[in-house]
């Protein structure tokens, strides 16, 4: 027997999958077409290389769809500079094809999760290079403090304006009418927990169904009019498959277990300067939690977003420091995982201003730890001090529940809560206003799969 005969070979192929619910023209849109996109990945003896999977499409925007008017150079319409066209996804649902009643992962407010994760795990240069080609984002902040010989403050202001112009070019089109709107090709990573896992066995899962619900137009653009719309076309899911070797196909037992990560999402509203945000999540292997604050009036609202964006570049995906003064995490009424309270005030000269324009060092470490060991996060947008003002920073609260074993904690019973004392100041008028709180939990799942039965979670 030759050496080659004894080598178990595997084949990797990139599969382009078209939507199973595509219409004749293949156009999807929240307001002018089908707002739901579905993909089916067949059950087969192959692994889906989840981290390499990409959603690809052509993105087009219009200033006024009723008059068929494209966005021109003089318009102020824009996308968020940190997530770009990731903002078009409102909900992402992943389920099994064979076990039709089994939803593996569903992320409500998916675009808000990405607005936390991408700035946390990517630097300005990262977003302005690789991510720029994928999702049309340019990053937030500057690369050199003394650009063009200006003072630090002038350079910061100039850079904010330059970023807005650079971002805007992706949705502008000089021609008239949608037929002359060339659009931009995008290839975005799906930031789902399952797609951060390693290889997903399509035979054990019984194939996969992906359902993407598009976001409202008002939640995608800012500095835009009420008739601003977007549409996507030429949609495909680029799914790399690694086919099993003969040895692997013969080794599968009748019943198997599969491990992967998932995100869960919840929404609350903080209306008091002393608030306790309590959630009952029912997760057995919860690894971490992140929380982001956005003024309620900024959500799905063209006009309110435009007011802040005239100068500061704030929108529904910006993360505000709500004036956090004291912060404590609880599990079932007891402090957990930190046995201490974080007090962010650093001085007595003007405490209200100070807590608004900083990210406390301990809050920063906890926030990074929600995604990875903070010592291993080498590229990030997060800083302990804001670059210009609080709308320019990417502020969120985060905490890791299990940094040792990586197995997570059991939250199937009881509650997890965040006790926070803050000023809840609105970024426009510095008056206390209600803030929407987007909370995301990362969970480790262990599933047992039996032939001809539904998927059952055992951890």
Tab-separated table of C-alpha atoms in Angstrom:
chain	number	residue	atom	x	y	z
A	1	UNK	CA	0.000	0.000	0.000
A	2	UNK	CA	1.391	3.372	-0.943
A	3	UNK	CA	1.652	6.287	1.436
A	4	UNK	CA	-1.098	8.171	-0.422
A	5	UNK	CA	-3.541	5.296	0.077
A	6	UNK	CA	-3.158	5.594	3.837
A	7	UNK	CA	-3.855	9.353	3.951
A	8	UNK	CA	-7.426	10.332	4.808
A	9	UNK	CA	-8.315	13.133	2.428
A	10	UNK	CA	-10.869	15.903	2.882
A	11	UNK	CA	-12.243	18.330	0.324
A	12	UNK	CA	-13.072	21.978	1.033
A	13	UNK	CA	-15.521	23.769	-1.227
A	14	UNK	CA	-17.045	27.247	-1.193
A	15	UNK	CA	-20.773	26.915	-1.816
A	16	UNK	CA	-22.874	29.845	-2.990
A	17	UNK	CA	-26.426	29.508	-1.700
A	18	UNK	CA	-29.247	31.682	-3.024
A	19	UNK	CA	-32.274	32.669	-0.879
A	20	UNK	CA	-35.032	30.048	-0.820
A	21	UNK	CA	-37.713	32.780	-0.823
A	22	UNK	CA	-36.263	35.017	-3.532
A	23	UNK	CA	-38.714	36.815	-5.830
A	24	UNK	CA	-38.335	37.260	-9.583
A	25	UNK	CA	-36.093	40.338	-9.383
A	26	UNK	CA	-34.138	39.052	-6.369
A	27	UNK	CA	-34.578	42.352	-4.482
A	28	UNK	CA	-35.066	42.542	-0.697
A	29	UNK	CA	-36.093	45.703	1.159
A	30	UNK	CA	-37.803	46.604	4.429
A	31	UNK	CA	-40.230	49.102	2.881
A	32	UNK	CA	-40.154	48.390	-0.867
A	33	UNK	CA	-39.949	44.622	-1.081
A	34	UNK	CA	-39.566	41.418	0.891
A	35	UNK	CA	-38.045	42.178	4.358
A	36	UNK	CA	-37.188	38.543	5.164
A	37	UNK	CA	-34.344	36.508	3.627
A	38	UNK	CA	-34.167	32.730	4.081
A	39	UNK	CA	-31.352	30.306	3.300
A	40	UNK	CA	-31.320	26.513	3.488
A	41	UNK	CA	-28.096	24.548	3.935
A	42	UNK	CA	-28.741	20.905	3.121
A	43	UNK	CA	-28.041	18.028	5.485
A	44	UNK	CA	-24.849	16.327	4.259
A	45	UNK	CA	-21.651	14.652	5.391
A	46	UNK	CA	-19.764	17.906	5.736
A	47	UNK	CA	-18.787	20.548	8.251
A	48	UNK	CA	-19.833	24.166	7.829
A	49	UNK	CA	-16.764	26.325	8.491
A	50	UNK	CA	-18.866	28.850	10.399
A	51	UNK	CA	-16.302	31.650	11.003
A	52	UNK	CA	-15.624	31.882	7.257
A	53	UNK	CA	-19.295	32.136	6.221
A	54	UNK	CA	-20.223	35.438	4.558
A	55	UNK	CA	-23.476	37.120	3.496
A	56	UNK	CA	-22.872	38.811	0.135
A	57	UNK	CA	-25.123	41.344	-1.619
A	58	UNK	CA	-25.295	44.621	-3.535
A	59	UNK	CA	-26.424	47.582	-1.411
A	60	UNK	CA	-28.331	50.552	-2.881
A	61	UNK	CA	-29.760	53.593	-1.090
A	62	UNK	CA	-32.137	56.347	-2.221
A	63	UNK	CA	-32.847	59.761	-0.712
A	64	UNK	CA	-36.490	59.618	-1.808
A	65	UNK	CA	-37.885	56.406	-3.220
A	66	UNK	CA	-41.220	58.036	-4.092
A	67	UNK	CA	-39.499	60.352	-6.586
A	68	UNK	CA	-36.782	57.844	-7.497
A	69	UNK	CA	-34.087	60.264	-6.274
A	70	UNK	CA	-30.589	58.992	-5.497
A	71	UNK	CA	-28.406	60.338	-2.699
A	72	UNK	CA	-26.204	63.083	-4.158
A	73	UNK	CA	-22.895	64.593	-3.080
A	74	UNK	CA	-24.597	67.481	-1.312
A	75	UNK	CA	-26.823	65.285	0.887
A	76	UNK	CA	-25.965	64.604	4.527
A	77	UNK	CA	-27.350	61.030	4.614
A	78	UNK	CA	-25.003	58.554	6.249
A	79	UNK	CA	-24.388	55.101	7.737
A	80	UNK	CA	-22.818	54.319	11.077
A	81	UNK	CA	-19.005	54.489	10.608
A	82	UNK	CA	-18.321	51.479	12.849
A	83	UNK	CA	-20.699	48.858	11.444
A	84	UNK	CA	-21.671	50.151	7.991
A	85	UNK	CA	-24.194	47.910	6.253
A	86	UNK	CA	-24.336	45.478	9.187
A	87	UNK	CA	-27.045	47.892	10.354
A	88	UNK	CA	-29.550	46.413	7.860
A	89	UNK	CA	-29.977	43.179	9.890
A	90	UNK	CA	-32.554	43.472	12.669
A	91	UNK	CA	-33.017	39.801	13.603
A	92	UNK	CA	-30.951	36.713	12.826
A	93	UNK	CA	-32.468	33.257	13.397
A	94	UNK	CA	-30.637	29.941	12.944
A	95	UNK	CA	-32.492	26.631	13.199
A	96	UNK	CA	-32.247	22.999	12.150
A	97	UNK	CA	-33.826	21.857	8.865
A	98	UNK	CA	-34.579	18.309	9.979
A	99	UNK	CA	-35.740	19.247	13.463
A	100	UNK	CA	-38.025	22.038	12.291
A	101	UNK	CA	-39.211	23.036	15.774
A	102	UNK	CA	-35.677	23.544	17.106
A	103	UNK	CA	-34.357	27.119	16.954
A	104	UNK	CA	-30.667	26.979	17.744
A	105	UNK	CA	-30.097	30.742	18.009
A	106	UNK	CA	-32.166	33.888	17.605
A	107	UNK	CA	-30.643	37.362	18.028
A	108	UNK	CA	-33.080	40.255	18.269
A	109	UNK	CA	-31.483	43.684	17.649
A	110	UNK	CA	-28.563	41.980	15.919
A	111	UNK	CA	-27.223	45.302	14.597
A	112	UNK	CA	-26.908	46.631	18.158
A	113	UNK	CA	-24.823	43.585	19.117
A	114	UNK	CA	-22.484	44.203	16.167
A	115	UNK	CA	-22.171	47.874	17.169
A	116	UNK	CA	-20.703	46.621	20.467
A	117	UNK	CA	-18.567	43.737	19.200
A	118	UNK	CA	-16.882	45.242	16.133
A	119	UNK	CA	-15.517	48.418	17.771
A	120	UNK	CA	-14.429	46.353	20.781
A	121	UNK	CA	-12.441	43.798	18.771
A	122	UNK	CA	-11.218	46.044	15.930
A	123	UNK	CA	-9.116	49.203	15.853
A	124	UNK	CA	-9.867	52.235	13.707
A	125	UNK	CA	-7.301	51.019	11.184
A	126	UNK	CA	-8.911	47.547	11.104
A	127	UNK	CA	-12.328	48.982	10.292
A	128	UNK	CA	-10.834	51.336	7.727
A	129	UNK	CA	-9.086	48.521	5.861
A	130	UNK	CA	-10.396	44.947	5.916
A	131	UNK	CA	-13.845	45.718	7.346
A	132	UNK	CA	-14.125	48.659	4.965
A	133	UNK	CA	-14.074	46.303	1.985
A	134	UNK	CA	-16.518	43.920	3.661
A	135	UNK	CA	-19.196	46.188	5.129
A	136	UNK	CA	-18.410	49.773	4.047
A	137	UNK	CA	-17.318	51.040	7.482
A	138	UNK	CA	-14.491	53.511	8.138
A	139	UNK	CA	-13.976	53.377	11.898
A	140	UNK	CA	-14.201	56.075	14.558
A	141	UNK	CA	-11.303	58.199	15.796
A	142	UNK	CA	-7.984	59.374	14.410
A	143	UNK	CA	-4.701	57.682	13.546
A	144	UNK	CA	-2.413	60.610	14.473
A	145	UNK	CA	-3.076	63.214	17.162
A	146	UNK	CA	-1.333	66.065	15.293
A	147	UNK	CA	-2.888	65.711	11.864
A	148	UNK	CA	-2.030	68.573	9.496
A	149	UNK	CA	-0.185	70.403	12.274
A	150	UNK	CA	-3.439	71.284	14.023
A	151	UNK	CA	-3.979	71.366	17.733
A	152	UNK	CA	-5.320	68.181	19.269
A	153	UNK	CA	-8.840	69.604	19.608
A	154	UNK	CA	-8.948	70.959	16.061
A	155	UNK	CA	-7.595	67.715	14.655
A	156	UNK	CA	-10.285	65.750	16.466
A	157	UNK	CA	-13.098	67.909	15.113
A	158	UNK	CA	-11.670	67.856	11.601
A	159	UNK	CA	-11.322	64.106	11.703
A	160	UNK	CA	-14.948	63.612	12.774
A	161	UNK	CA	-16.031	65.623	9.743
A	162	UNK	CA	-13.667	63.730	7.423
A	163	UNK	CA	-14.952	60.381	8.664
A	164	UNK	CA	-18.541	61.450	7.966
A	165	UNK	CA	-17.645	62.448	4.397
A	166	UNK	CA	-15.663	59.249	3.782
A	167	UNK	CA	-18.508	57.094	5.069
A	168	UNK	CA	-21.114	58.969	3.040
A	169	UNK	CA	-19.545	58.214	-0.340
A	170	UNK	CA	-20.750	54.603	-0.202
A	171	UNK	CA	-24.410	55.578	-0.468
A	172	UNK	CA	-24.078	58.500	-2.894
A	173	UNK	CA	-24.729	58.311	-6.603
A	174	UNK	CA	-24.481	61.142	-9.077
A	175	UNK	CA	-26.901	59.664	-11.615
A	176	UNK	CA	-30.664	60.061	-11.619
A	177	UNK	CA	-33.027	57.151	-10.962
A	178	UNK	CA	-32.503	53.726	-9.461
A	179	UNK	CA	-31.440	52.296	-12.836
A	180	UNK	CA	-28.353	54.520	-12.699
A	181	UNK	CA	-27.570	53.595	-9.104
A	182	UNK	CA	-24.714	51.116	-9.327
A	183	UNK	CA	-24.725	50.275	-5.617
A	184	UNK	CA	-21.860	48.695	-3.663
A	185	UNK	CA	-20.889	45.056	-3.272
A	186	UNK	CA	-20.717	43.870	0.339
A	187	UNK	CA	-19.514	40.669	1.985
A	188	UNK	CA	-20.287	40.728	5.703
A	189	UNK	CA	-19.461	38.390	8.544
A	190	UNK	CA	-22.462	37.139	10.492
A	191	UNK	CA	-21.638	37.833	14.141
A	192	UNK	CA	-23.741	35.041	15.605
A	193	UNK	CA	-22.582	32.806	18.421
A	194	UNK	CA	-22.904	29.712	16.216
A	195	UNK	CA	-20.752	31.338	13.549
A	196	UNK	CA	-18.032	32.013	16.122
A	197	UNK	CA	-17.918	28.303	16.873
A	198	UNK	CA	-15.662	25.942	14.973
A	199	UNK	CA	-16.914	23.373	12.480
A	200	UNK	CA	-20.668	22.690	12.570
A	201	UNK	CA	-21.583	19.116	11.635
A	202	UNK	CA	-24.409	19.431	9.108
A	203	UNK	CA	-25.276	15.730	9.414
A	204	UNK	CA	-25.810	15.951	13.161
A	205	UNK	CA	-27.699	19.241	12.923
A	206	UNK	CA	-29.873	17.940	10.087
A	207	UNK	CA	-28.924	20.908	7.912
A	208	UNK	CA	-29.456	24.561	8.792
A	209	UNK	CA	-32.067	27.218	8.096
A	210	UNK	CA	-31.062	30.890	8.300
A	211	UNK	CA	-33.658	33.645	8.464
A	212	UNK	CA	-32.646	37.310	8.300
A	213	UNK	CA	-35.172	40.051	9.052
A	214	UNK	CA	-34.179	43.438	7.646
A	215	UNK	CA	-34.116	46.570	9.813
A	216	UNK	CA	-36.436	49.568	9.301
A	217	UNK	CA	-35.025	52.288	7.043
A	218	UNK	CA	-35.164	54.768	9.932
A	219	UNK	CA	-32.834	52.561	11.962
A	220	UNK	CA	-30.213	52.218	9.217
A	221	UNK	CA	-29.590	55.833	8.150
A	222	UNK	CA	-29.025	59.042	10.041
A	223	UNK	CA	-29.121	62.681	8.940
A	224	UNK	CA	-31.720	61.433	6.469
A	225	UNK	CA	-35.260	62.257	5.416
A	226	UNK	CA	-38.329	60.163	6.137
A	227	UNK	CA	-38.416	58.801	2.569
A	228	UNK	CA	-34.847	57.476	2.601
A	229	UNK	CA	-34.831	53.768	1.752
A	230	UNK	CA	-32.407	50.978	0.932
A	231	UNK	CA	-32.572	47.708	-0.939
A	232	UNK	CA	-30.236	44.770	-1.470
A	233	UNK	CA	-29.969	42.479	-4.465
A	234	UNK	CA	-27.774	39.647	-5.803
A	235	UNK	CA	-27.972	38.084	-2.354
A	236	UNK	CA	-26.020	34.885	-1.671
A	237	UNK	CA	-24.672	33.051	1.353
A	238	UNK	CA	-21.068	32.049	0.757
A	239	UNK	CA	-20.746	28.893	2.868
A	240	UNK	CA	-17.398	27.021	2.950
A	241	UNK	CA	-17.911	23.284	3.480
A	242	UNK	CA	-15.302	20.774	4.619
A	243	UNK	CA	-16.434	17.309	3.522
A	244	UNK	CA	-15.847	14.386	5.853
A	245	UNK	CA	-13.304	11.711	5.152
A	246	UNK	CA	-14.352	8.069	4.893
A	247	UNK	CA	-13.087	7.463	8.432
A	248	UNK	CA	-15.136	10.330	9.836
A	249	UNK	CA	-18.320	9.183	8.108
A	250	UNK	CA	-17.945	5.715	9.575
A	251	UNK	CA	-17.248	6.954	13.093
A	252	UNK	CA	-20.543	8.754	13.804
A	253	UNK	CA	-22.501	7.053	16.610
A	254	UNK	CA	-26.279	6.748	16.572
A	255	UNK	CA	-26.626	9.631	19.034
A	256	UNK	CA	-24.140	12.464	19.310
A	257	UNK	CA	-23.401	15.650	21.197
A	258	UNK	CA	-22.501	18.986	19.699
A	259	UNK	CA	-21.129	22.126	21.374
A	260	UNK	CA	-21.467	25.681	20.080
A	261	UNK	CA	-22.030	29.255	21.269
A	262	UNK	CA	-25.206	31.334	21.004
A	263	UNK	CA	-26.266	34.896	21.805
A	264	UNK	CA	-29.536	35.787	23.535
A	265	UNK	CA	-30.922	39.319	23.575
A	266	UNK	CA	-33.247	41.315	25.819
A	267	UNK	CA	-34.435	44.921	25.866
A	268	UNK	CA	-35.243	47.108	28.888
A	269	UNK	CA	-35.737	50.809	29.537
A	270	UNK	CA	-33.887	52.749	32.264
A	271	UNK	CA	-36.055	55.682	33.412
A	272	UNK	CA	-34.558	56.501	36.797
A	273	UNK	CA	-31.113	57.731	37.796
A	274	UNK	CA	-31.075	54.813	40.251
A	275	UNK	CA	-32.048	51.751	38.245
A	276	UNK	CA	-31.816	48.005	38.629
A	277	UNK	CA	-32.017	46.178	35.307
A	278	UNK	CA	-33.135	42.627	36.104
A	279	UNK	CA	-33.430	39.732	33.657
A	280	UNK	CA	-34.415	36.089	33.961
A	281	UNK	CA	-32.686	34.349	31.079
A	282	UNK	CA	-32.970	30.582	31.656
A	283	UNK	CA	-29.473	29.754	30.355
A	284	UNK	CA	-27.355	26.892	31.680
A	285	UNK	CA	-23.912	27.793	30.399
A	286	UNK	CA	-23.848	31.615	30.407
A	287	UNK	CA	-20.348	32.953	29.728
A	288	UNK	CA	-20.762	36.733	29.672
A	289	UNK	CA	-23.107	39.707	29.401
A	290	UNK	CA	-22.858	43.085	27.630
A	291	UNK	CA	-25.216	46.061	27.944
A	292	UNK	CA	-25.511	49.148	25.773
A	293	UNK	CA	-27.452	52.375	26.328
A	294	UNK	CA	-29.216	54.439	23.634
A	295	UNK	CA	-31.716	57.287	24.191
A	296	UNK	CA	-35.187	55.924	23.464
A	297	UNK	CA	-36.011	58.858	21.202
A	298	UNK	CA	-33.067	57.987	18.911
A	299	UNK	CA	-34.411	54.552	17.998
A	300	UNK	CA	-36.119	54.298	14.593
A	301	UNK	CA	-36.275	58.079	14.367
A	302	UNK	CA	-34.776	59.988	11.423
A	303	UNK	CA	-35.283	63.418	12.970
A	304	UNK	CA	-33.802	62.888	16.418
A	305	UNK	CA	-30.752	61.191	14.989
A	306	UNK	CA	-30.201	64.132	12.662
A	307	UNK	CA	-30.123	66.645	15.530
A	308	UNK	CA	-27.150	64.981	17.200
A	309	UNK	CA	-25.440	64.135	13.943
A	310	UNK	CA	-25.209	67.734	12.789
A	311	UNK	CA	-22.088	68.077	14.936
A	312	UNK	CA	-21.274	64.932	16.826
A	313	UNK	CA	-21.960	61.947	14.583
A	314	UNK	CA	-24.215	60.234	17.118
A	315	UNK	CA	-26.923	57.824	16.001
A	316	UNK	CA	-28.932	54.809	17.140
A	317	UNK	CA	-25.781	52.640	17.136
A	318	UNK	CA	-23.580	54.952	19.212
A	319	UNK	CA	-22.886	53.779	22.751
A	320	UNK	CA	-23.402	56.482	25.367
A	321	UNK	CA	-22.020	56.761	28.842
A	322	UNK	CA	-25.250	57.571	30.637
A	323	UNK	CA	-23.269	59.282	33.380
A	324	UNK	CA	-22.476	56.086	35.276
A	325	UNK	CA	-21.467	56.880	38.854
A	326	UNK	CA	-21.827	53.534	40.642
A	327	UNK	CA	-22.136	50.063	39.176
A	328	UNK	CA	-22.812	46.653	40.747
A	329	UNK	CA	-23.665	43.291	39.179
A	330	UNK	CA	-25.934	40.853	41.056
A	331	UNK	CA	-27.003	37.227	40.769
A	332	UNK	CA	-30.128	36.316	42.750
A	333	UNK	CA	-29.702	39.478	44.832
A	334	UNK	CA	-26.054	38.874	45.739
A	335	UNK	CA	-23.013	40.551	44.203
A	336	UNK	CA	-21.688	38.443	41.340
A	337	UNK	CA	-19.244	37.879	39.699
A	338	UNK	CA	-17.539	40.909	41.279
A	339	UNK	CA	-17.817	41.208	45.037
A	340	UNK	CA	-17.337	44.967	44.862
A	341	UNK	CA	-19.086	48.089	43.655
A	342	UNK	CA	-17.418	50.183	40.960
A	343	UNK	CA	-17.404	53.921	41.745
A	344	UNK	CA	-16.440	55.919	38.671
A	345	UNK	CA	-16.156	59.458	40.106
A	346	UNK	CA	-12.543	60.645	40.208
A	347	UNK	CA	-12.765	64.154	41.582
A	348	UNK	CA	-14.934	66.799	43.210
A	349	UNK	CA	-14.418	69.712	40.799
A	350	UNK	CA	-17.204	68.715	38.442
A	351	UNK	CA	-18.156	65.059	39.057
A	352	UNK	CA	-21.144	65.130	36.722
A	353	UNK	CA	-18.984	66.204	33.772
A	354	UNK	CA	-16.150	63.896	34.732
A	355	UNK	CA	-18.191	60.698	34.792
A	356	UNK	CA	-19.788	61.597	31.457
A	357	UNK	CA	-16.476	61.953	29.623
A	358	UNK	CA	-14.577	58.910	30.807
A	359	UNK	CA	-14.679	55.123	30.772
A	360	UNK	CA	-13.491	54.025	34.182
A	361	UNK	CA	-10.500	51.678	34.019
A	362	UNK	CA	-12.250	48.857	35.856
A	363	UNK	CA	-15.353	49.230	33.682
A	364	UNK	CA	-13.068	49.022	30.637
A	365	UNK	CA	-11.394	45.808	31.820
A	366	UNK	CA	-14.748	44.189	32.624
A	367	UNK	CA	-16.136	45.232	29.227
A	368	UNK	CA	-13.243	43.706	27.287
A	369	UNK	CA	-13.423	40.528	29.376
A	370	UNK	CA	-16.970	39.931	28.145
A	371	UNK	CA	-15.445	39.042	24.746
A	372	UNK	CA	-11.976	37.743	25.615
A	373	UNK	CA	-9.285	37.961	28.259
A	374	UNK	CA	-8.635	41.701	28.289
A	375	UNK	CA	-4.879	41.073	28.040
A	376	UNK	CA	-5.440	39.348	24.689
A	377	UNK	CA	-7.439	42.196	23.120
A	378	UNK	CA	-4.747	43.913	21.049
A	379	UNK	CA	-6.926	45.951	18.658
A	380	UNK	CA	-9.884	47.979	19.935
A	381	UNK	CA	-11.751	51.288	19.678
A	382	UNK	CA	-12.233	51.440	23.440
A	383	UNK	CA	-10.239	53.948	25.469
A	384	UNK	CA	-10.350	55.104	29.067
A	385	UNK	CA	-10.897	58.680	27.837
A	386	UNK	CA	-13.208	59.780	25.059
A	387	UNK	CA	-11.599	61.089	21.891
A	388	UNK	CA	-13.717	64.256	21.718
A	389	UNK	CA	-16.932	63.858	23.693
A	390	UNK	CA	-19.017	60.970	24.888
A	391	UNK	CA	-20.800	60.461	21.562
A	392	UNK	CA	-17.449	59.593	19.977
A	393	UNK	CA	-16.656	56.776	22.380
A	394	UNK	CA	-18.011	53.226	22.218
A	395	UNK	CA	-19.351	52.889	25.719
A	396	UNK	CA	-21.012	49.769	27.063
A	397	UNK	CA	-21.052	47.712	30.232
A	398	UNK	CA	-19.835	44.130	30.210
A	399	UNK	CA	-18.793	41.341	32.523
A	400	UNK	CA	-17.497	37.788	32.209
A	401	UNK	CA	-19.172	35.196	34.426
A	402	UNK	CA	-16.570	32.445	33.993
A	403	UNK	CA	-12.979	33.299	33.069
A	404	UNK	CA	-11.527	30.062	34.454
A	405	UNK	CA	-13.276	26.953	33.111
A	406	UNK	CA	-14.940	28.454	30.045
A	407	UNK	CA	-18.064	26.371	30.742
A	408	UNK	CA	-20.270	29.230	31.927
A	409	UNK	CA	-22.632	29.462	34.893
A	410	UNK	CA	-26.132	28.109	35.426
A	411	UNK	CA	-28.745	30.860	35.096
A	412	UNK	CA	-31.655	28.499	34.409
A	413	UNK	CA	-33.219	29.667	37.670
A	414	UNK	CA	-33.102	33.022	39.440
A	415	UNK	CA	-32.112	36.396	38.016
A	416	UNK	CA	-29.102	38.385	36.869
A	417	UNK	CA	-29.204	42.147	37.394
A	418	UNK	CA	-27.233	45.367	36.955
A	419	UNK	CA	-27.623	48.035	39.645
A	420	UNK	CA	-26.589	51.418	38.300
A	421	UNK	CA	-26.553	54.974	39.576
A	422	UNK	CA	-26.272	57.459	36.725
A	423	UNK	CA	-27.361	60.880	35.503
A	424	UNK	CA	-29.200	59.526	32.389
A	425	UNK	CA	-28.309	62.730	30.559
A	426	UNK	CA	-29.442	63.063	26.963
A	427	UNK	CA	-26.546	63.889	24.572
A	428	UNK	CA	-28.455	66.812	23.008
A	429	UNK	CA	-29.621	68.882	25.971
A	430	UNK	CA	-27.980	67.167	29.007
A	431	UNK	CA	-31.424	66.612	30.514
A	432	UNK	CA	-32.313	63.262	32.079
A	433	UNK	CA	-34.240	61.132	29.579
A	434	UNK	CA	-35.214	57.435	29.292
A	435	UNK	CA	-32.541	55.198	27.778
A	436	UNK	CA	-33.096	51.912	26.004
A	437	UNK	CA	-30.890	49.130	27.390
A	438	UNK	CA	-29.840	46.388	24.964
A	439	UNK	CA	-28.577	43.323	26.854
A	440	UNK	CA	-26.856	40.355	25.203
A	441	UNK	CA	-25.856	37.073	26.857
A	442	UNK	CA	-23.260	34.698	25.394
A	443	UNK	CA	-24.089	31.075	26.203
A	444	UNK	CA	-22.283	27.777	25.679
A	445	UNK	CA	-24.633	25.023	24.527
A	446	UNK	CA	-24.206	21.261	24.606
A	447	UNK	CA	-26.858	19.536	22.521
A	448	UNK	CA	-27.733	15.874	22.289
A	449	UNK	CA	-29.085	14.759	18.923
A	450	UNK	CA	-30.981	11.514	18.438
A	451	UNK	CA	-32.076	10.201	15.014
A	452	UNK	CA	-35.665	11.136	14.053
A	453	UNK	CA	-36.096	13.234	17.209
A	454	UNK	CA	-35.848	16.938	17.937
A	455	UNK	CA	-32.695	18.491	19.316
A	456	UNK	CA	-32.580	18.499	23.111
A	457	UNK	CA	-30.331	20.768	25.155
A	458	UNK	CA	-28.589	19.053	28.068
A	459	UNK	CA	-26.386	21.956	29.236
